[in-house]
JSON list of C-alpha atoms in Angstrom, two decimals:
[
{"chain": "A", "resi": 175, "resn": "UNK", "atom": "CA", "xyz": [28.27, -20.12, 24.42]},
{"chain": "A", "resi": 176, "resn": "UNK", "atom": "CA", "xyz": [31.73, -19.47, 26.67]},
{"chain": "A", "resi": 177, "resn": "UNK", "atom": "CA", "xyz": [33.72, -16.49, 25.72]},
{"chain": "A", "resi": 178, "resn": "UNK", "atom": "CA", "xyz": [37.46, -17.58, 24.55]},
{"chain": "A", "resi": 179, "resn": "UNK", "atom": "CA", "xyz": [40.82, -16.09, 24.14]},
{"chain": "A", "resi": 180, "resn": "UNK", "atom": "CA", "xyz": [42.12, -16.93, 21.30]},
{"chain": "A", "resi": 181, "resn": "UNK", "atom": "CA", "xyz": [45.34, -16.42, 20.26]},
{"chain": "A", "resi": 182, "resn": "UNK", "atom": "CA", "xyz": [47.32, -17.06, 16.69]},
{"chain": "A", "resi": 183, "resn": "UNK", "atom": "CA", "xyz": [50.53, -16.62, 16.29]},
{"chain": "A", "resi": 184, "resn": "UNK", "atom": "CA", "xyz": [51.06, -16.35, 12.02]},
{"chain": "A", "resi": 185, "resn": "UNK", "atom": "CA", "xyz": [54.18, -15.35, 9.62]},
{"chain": "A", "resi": 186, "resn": "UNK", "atom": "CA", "xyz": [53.66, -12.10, 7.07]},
{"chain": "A", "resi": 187, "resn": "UNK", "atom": "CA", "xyz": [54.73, -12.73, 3.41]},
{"chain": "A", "resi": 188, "resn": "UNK", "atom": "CA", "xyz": [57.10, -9.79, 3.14]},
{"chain": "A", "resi": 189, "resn": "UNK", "atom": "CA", "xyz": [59.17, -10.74, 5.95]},
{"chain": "A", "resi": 190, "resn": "UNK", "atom": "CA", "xyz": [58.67, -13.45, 7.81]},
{"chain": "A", "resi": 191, "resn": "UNK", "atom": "CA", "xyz": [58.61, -12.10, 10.81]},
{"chain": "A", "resi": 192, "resn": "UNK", "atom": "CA", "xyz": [56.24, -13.73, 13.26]},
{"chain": "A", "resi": 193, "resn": "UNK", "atom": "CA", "xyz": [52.81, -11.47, 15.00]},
{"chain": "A", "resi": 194, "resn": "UNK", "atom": "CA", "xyz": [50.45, -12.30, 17.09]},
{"chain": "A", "resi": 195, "resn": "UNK", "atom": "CA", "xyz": [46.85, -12.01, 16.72]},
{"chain": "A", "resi": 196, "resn": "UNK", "atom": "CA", "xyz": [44.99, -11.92, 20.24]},
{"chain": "A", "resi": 197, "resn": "UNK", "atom": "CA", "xyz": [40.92, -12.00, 19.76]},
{"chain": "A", "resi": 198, "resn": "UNK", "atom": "CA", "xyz": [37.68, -12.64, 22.40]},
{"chain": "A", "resi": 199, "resn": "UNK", "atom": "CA", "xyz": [35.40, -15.23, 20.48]},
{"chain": "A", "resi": 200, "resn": "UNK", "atom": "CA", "xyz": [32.25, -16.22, 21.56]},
{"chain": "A", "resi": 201, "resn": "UNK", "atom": "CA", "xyz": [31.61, -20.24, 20.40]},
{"chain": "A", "resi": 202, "resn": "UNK", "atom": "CA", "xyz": [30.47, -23.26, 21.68]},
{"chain": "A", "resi": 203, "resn": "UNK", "atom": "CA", "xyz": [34.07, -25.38, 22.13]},
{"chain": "A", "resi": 204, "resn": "UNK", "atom": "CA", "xyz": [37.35, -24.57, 21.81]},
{"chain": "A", "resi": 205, "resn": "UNK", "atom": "CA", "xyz": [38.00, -26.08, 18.07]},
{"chain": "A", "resi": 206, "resn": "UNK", "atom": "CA", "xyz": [35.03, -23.75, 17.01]},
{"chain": "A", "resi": 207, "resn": "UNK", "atom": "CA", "xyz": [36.43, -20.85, 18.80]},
{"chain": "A", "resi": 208, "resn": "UNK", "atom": "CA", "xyz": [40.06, -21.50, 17.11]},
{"chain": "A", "resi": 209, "resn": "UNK", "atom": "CA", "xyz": [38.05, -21.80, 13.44]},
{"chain": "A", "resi": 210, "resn": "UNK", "atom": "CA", "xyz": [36.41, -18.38, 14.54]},
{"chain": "A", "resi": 211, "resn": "UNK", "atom": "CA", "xyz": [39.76, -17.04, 14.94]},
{"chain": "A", "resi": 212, "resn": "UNK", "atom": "CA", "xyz": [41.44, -17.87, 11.62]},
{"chain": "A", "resi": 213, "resn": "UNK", "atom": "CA", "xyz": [38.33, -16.34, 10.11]},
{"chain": "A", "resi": 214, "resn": "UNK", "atom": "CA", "xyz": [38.95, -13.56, 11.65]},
{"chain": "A", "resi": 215, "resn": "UNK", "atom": "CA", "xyz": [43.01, -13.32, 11.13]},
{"chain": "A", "resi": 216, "resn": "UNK", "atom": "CA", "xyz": [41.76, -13.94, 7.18]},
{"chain": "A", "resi": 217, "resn": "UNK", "atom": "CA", "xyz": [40.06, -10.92, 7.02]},
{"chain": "A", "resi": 218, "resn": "UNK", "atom": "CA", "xyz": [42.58, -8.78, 8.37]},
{"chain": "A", "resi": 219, "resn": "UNK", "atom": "CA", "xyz": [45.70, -10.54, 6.94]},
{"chain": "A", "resi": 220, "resn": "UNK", "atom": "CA", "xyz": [44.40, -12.99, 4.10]},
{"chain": "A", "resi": 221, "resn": "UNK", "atom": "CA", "xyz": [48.17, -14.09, 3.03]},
{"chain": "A", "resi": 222, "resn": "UNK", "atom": "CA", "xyz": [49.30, -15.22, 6.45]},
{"chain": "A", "resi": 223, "resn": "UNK", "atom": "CA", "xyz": [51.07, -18.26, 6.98]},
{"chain": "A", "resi": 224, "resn": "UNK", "atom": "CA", "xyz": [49.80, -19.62, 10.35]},
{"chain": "A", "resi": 225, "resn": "UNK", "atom": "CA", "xyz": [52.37, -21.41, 13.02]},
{"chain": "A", "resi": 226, "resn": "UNK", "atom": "CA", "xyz": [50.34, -21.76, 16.03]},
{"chain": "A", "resi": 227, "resn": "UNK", "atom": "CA", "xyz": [46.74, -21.46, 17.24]},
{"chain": "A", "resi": 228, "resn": "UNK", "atom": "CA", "xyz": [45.15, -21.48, 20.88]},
{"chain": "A", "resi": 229, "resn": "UNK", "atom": "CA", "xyz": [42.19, -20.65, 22.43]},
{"chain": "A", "resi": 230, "resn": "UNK", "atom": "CA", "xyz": [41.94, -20.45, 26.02]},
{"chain": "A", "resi": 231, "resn": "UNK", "atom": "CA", "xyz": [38.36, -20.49, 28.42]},
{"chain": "A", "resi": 232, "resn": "UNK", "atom": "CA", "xyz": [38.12, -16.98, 30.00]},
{"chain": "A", "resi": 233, "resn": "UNK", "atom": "CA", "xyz": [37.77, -17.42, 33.85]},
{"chain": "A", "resi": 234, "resn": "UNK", "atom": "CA", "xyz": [35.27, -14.77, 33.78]},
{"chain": "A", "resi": 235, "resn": "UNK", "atom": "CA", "xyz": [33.24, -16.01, 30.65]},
{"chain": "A", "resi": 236, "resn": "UNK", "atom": "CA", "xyz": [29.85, -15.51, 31.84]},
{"chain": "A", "resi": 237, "resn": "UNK", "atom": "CA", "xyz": [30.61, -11.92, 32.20]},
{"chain": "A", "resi": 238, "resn": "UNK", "atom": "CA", "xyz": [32.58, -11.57, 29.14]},
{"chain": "A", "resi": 239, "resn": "UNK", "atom": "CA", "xyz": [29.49, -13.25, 27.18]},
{"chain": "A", "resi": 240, "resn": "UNK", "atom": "CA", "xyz": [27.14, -10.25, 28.46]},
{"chain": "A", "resi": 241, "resn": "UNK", "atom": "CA", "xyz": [29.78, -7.56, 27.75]},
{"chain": "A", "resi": 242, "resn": "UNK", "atom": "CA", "xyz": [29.81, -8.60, 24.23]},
{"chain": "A", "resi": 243, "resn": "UNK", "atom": "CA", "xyz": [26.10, -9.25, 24.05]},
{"chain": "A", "resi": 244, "resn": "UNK", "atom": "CA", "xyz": [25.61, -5.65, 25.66]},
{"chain": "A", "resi": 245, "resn": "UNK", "atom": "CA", "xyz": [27.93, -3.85, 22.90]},
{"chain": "A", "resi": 246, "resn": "UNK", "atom": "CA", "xyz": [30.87, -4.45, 24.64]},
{"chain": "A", "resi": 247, "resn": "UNK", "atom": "CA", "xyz": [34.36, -4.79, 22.55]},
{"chain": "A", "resi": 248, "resn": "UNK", "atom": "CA", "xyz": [37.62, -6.04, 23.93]},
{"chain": "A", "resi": 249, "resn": "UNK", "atom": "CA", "xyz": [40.71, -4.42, 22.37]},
{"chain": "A", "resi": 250, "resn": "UNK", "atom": "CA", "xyz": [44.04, -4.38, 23.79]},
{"chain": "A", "resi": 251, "resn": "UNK", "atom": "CA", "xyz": [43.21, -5.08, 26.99]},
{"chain": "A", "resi": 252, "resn": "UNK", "atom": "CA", "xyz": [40.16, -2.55, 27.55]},
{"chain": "A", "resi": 253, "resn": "UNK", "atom": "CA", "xyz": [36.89, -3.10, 27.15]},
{"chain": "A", "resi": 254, "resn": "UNK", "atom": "CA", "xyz": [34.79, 0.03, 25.18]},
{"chain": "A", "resi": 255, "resn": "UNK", "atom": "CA", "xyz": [31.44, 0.89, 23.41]},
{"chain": "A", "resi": 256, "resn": "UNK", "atom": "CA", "xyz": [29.92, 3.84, 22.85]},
{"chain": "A", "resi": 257, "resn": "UNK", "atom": "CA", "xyz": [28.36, 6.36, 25.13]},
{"chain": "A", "resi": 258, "resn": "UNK", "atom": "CA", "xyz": [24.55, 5.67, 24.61]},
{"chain": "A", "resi": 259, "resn": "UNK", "atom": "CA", "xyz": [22.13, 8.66, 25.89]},
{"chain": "A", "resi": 260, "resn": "UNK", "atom": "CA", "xyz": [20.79, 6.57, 29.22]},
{"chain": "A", "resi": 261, "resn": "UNK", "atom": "CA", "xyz": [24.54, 6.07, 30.30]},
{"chain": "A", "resi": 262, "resn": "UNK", "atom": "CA", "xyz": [25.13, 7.55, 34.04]},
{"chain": "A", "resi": 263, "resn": "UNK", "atom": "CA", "xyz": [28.22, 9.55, 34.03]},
{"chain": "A", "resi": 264, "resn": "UNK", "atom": "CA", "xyz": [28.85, 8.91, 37.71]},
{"chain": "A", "resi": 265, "resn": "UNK", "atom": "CA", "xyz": [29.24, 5.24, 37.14]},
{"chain": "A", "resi": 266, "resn": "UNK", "atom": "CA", "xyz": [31.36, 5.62, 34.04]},
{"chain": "A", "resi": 267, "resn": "UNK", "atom": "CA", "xyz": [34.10, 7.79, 36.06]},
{"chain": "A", "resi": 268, "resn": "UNK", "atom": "CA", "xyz": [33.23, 5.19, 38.74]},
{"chain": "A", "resi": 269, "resn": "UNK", "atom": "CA", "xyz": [34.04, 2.27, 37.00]},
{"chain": "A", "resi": 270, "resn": "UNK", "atom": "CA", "xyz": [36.05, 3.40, 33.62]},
{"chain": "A", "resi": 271, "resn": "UNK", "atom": "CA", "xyz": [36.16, 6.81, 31.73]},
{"chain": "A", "resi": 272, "resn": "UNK", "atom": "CA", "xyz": [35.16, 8.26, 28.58]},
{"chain": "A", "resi": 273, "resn": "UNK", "atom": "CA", "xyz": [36.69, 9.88, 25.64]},
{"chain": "A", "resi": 274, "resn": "UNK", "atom": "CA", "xyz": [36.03, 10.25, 21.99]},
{"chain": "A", "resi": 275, "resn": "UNK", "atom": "CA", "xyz": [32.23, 9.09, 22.43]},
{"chain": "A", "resi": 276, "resn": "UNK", "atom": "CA", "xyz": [33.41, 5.90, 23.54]},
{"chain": "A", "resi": 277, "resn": "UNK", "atom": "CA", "xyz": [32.86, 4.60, 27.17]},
{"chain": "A", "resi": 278, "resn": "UNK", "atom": "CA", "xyz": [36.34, 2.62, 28.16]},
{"chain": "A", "resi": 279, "resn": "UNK", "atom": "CA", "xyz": [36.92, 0.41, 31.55]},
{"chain": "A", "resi": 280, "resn": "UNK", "atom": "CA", "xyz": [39.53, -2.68, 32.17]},
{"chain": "A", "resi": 281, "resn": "UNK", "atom": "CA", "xyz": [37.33, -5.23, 33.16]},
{"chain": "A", "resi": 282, "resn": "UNK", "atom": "CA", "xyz": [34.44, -7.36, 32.77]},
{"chain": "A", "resi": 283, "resn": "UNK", "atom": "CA", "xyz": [32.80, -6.32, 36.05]},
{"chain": "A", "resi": 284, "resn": "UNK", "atom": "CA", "xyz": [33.55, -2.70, 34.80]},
{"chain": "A", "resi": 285, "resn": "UNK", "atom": "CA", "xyz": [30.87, -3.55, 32.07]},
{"chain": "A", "resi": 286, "resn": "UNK", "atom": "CA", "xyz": [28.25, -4.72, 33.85]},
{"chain": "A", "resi": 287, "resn": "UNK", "atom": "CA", "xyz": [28.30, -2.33, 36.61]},
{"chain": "A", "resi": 288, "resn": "UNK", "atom": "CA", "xyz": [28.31, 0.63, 33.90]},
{"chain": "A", "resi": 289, "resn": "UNK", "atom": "CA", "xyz": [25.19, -0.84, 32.19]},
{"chain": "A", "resi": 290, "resn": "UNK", "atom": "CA", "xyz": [23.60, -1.73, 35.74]},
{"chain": "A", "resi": 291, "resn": "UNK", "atom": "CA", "xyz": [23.84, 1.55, 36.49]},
{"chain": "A", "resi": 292, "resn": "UNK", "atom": "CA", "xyz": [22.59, 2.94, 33.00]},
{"chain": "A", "resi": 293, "resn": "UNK", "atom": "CA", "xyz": [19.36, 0.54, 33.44]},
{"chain": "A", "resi": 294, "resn": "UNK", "atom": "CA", "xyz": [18.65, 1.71, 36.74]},
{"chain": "A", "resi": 295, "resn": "UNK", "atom": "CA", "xyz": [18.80, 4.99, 35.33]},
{"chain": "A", "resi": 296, "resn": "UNK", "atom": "CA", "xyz": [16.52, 4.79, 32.75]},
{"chain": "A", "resi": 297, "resn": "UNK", "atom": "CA", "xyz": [13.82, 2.61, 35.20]}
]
């Protein structure tokens, strides 16, 4: 599975005023990553009307897939999850920071080296 960006852009109801919907999606191909998406958008907005759909291959996909697979979620353009009792504090304000029980950093490489550090912590 390659980790995808997928982004919809759909119309409301109400107004017709155009949003965007950017999600990460884990999937096989990009058709099944796009199908992913829309399932998604339907949950959160069941009555929009959709104009456009893409889903792009993240360049750094292998680490995206472990993020995800380690907790990891990807919301406007951070990457969070929540402190867990093993986590090394040093490598969170290394790497990221923390606030509200949640452990936040901007990248990929962010996550792994948080959780590397975590496991060789608990070892």
């Amino acid at each position: 599975m390659a980790a995808f960006q997928v982004r919809i852009a759909y119309l409301t109801p109400l107004r017709r005023s155009r949003h965007y919907f950017h999600q990460l999606v884990l999937a096989d191909d990009r058709q099944g990553a796009i199908a992913e998406g829309r399932a998604l958008l339907r949950k959160r907005s069941p009555e929009a009307r959709i104009v456009h759909a893409t889903a792009n291959l993240r360049p750094d996909s292998k680490n995206a897939e472990a993020a995800i697979q380690a907790g990891w979620r990807y919301r406007d353009g951070w990457w969070s999850r929540p402190i867990r009792a093993g986590d090394d504090l040093v490598a969170i304000a290394l790497y990221g920071y923390a606030d509200n029980r949640a452990i936040n950093t901007r990248s990929t490489a962010g996550c792994t080296d948080i959780d590397r550090h975590a496991a060789r912590m608990a070892a």
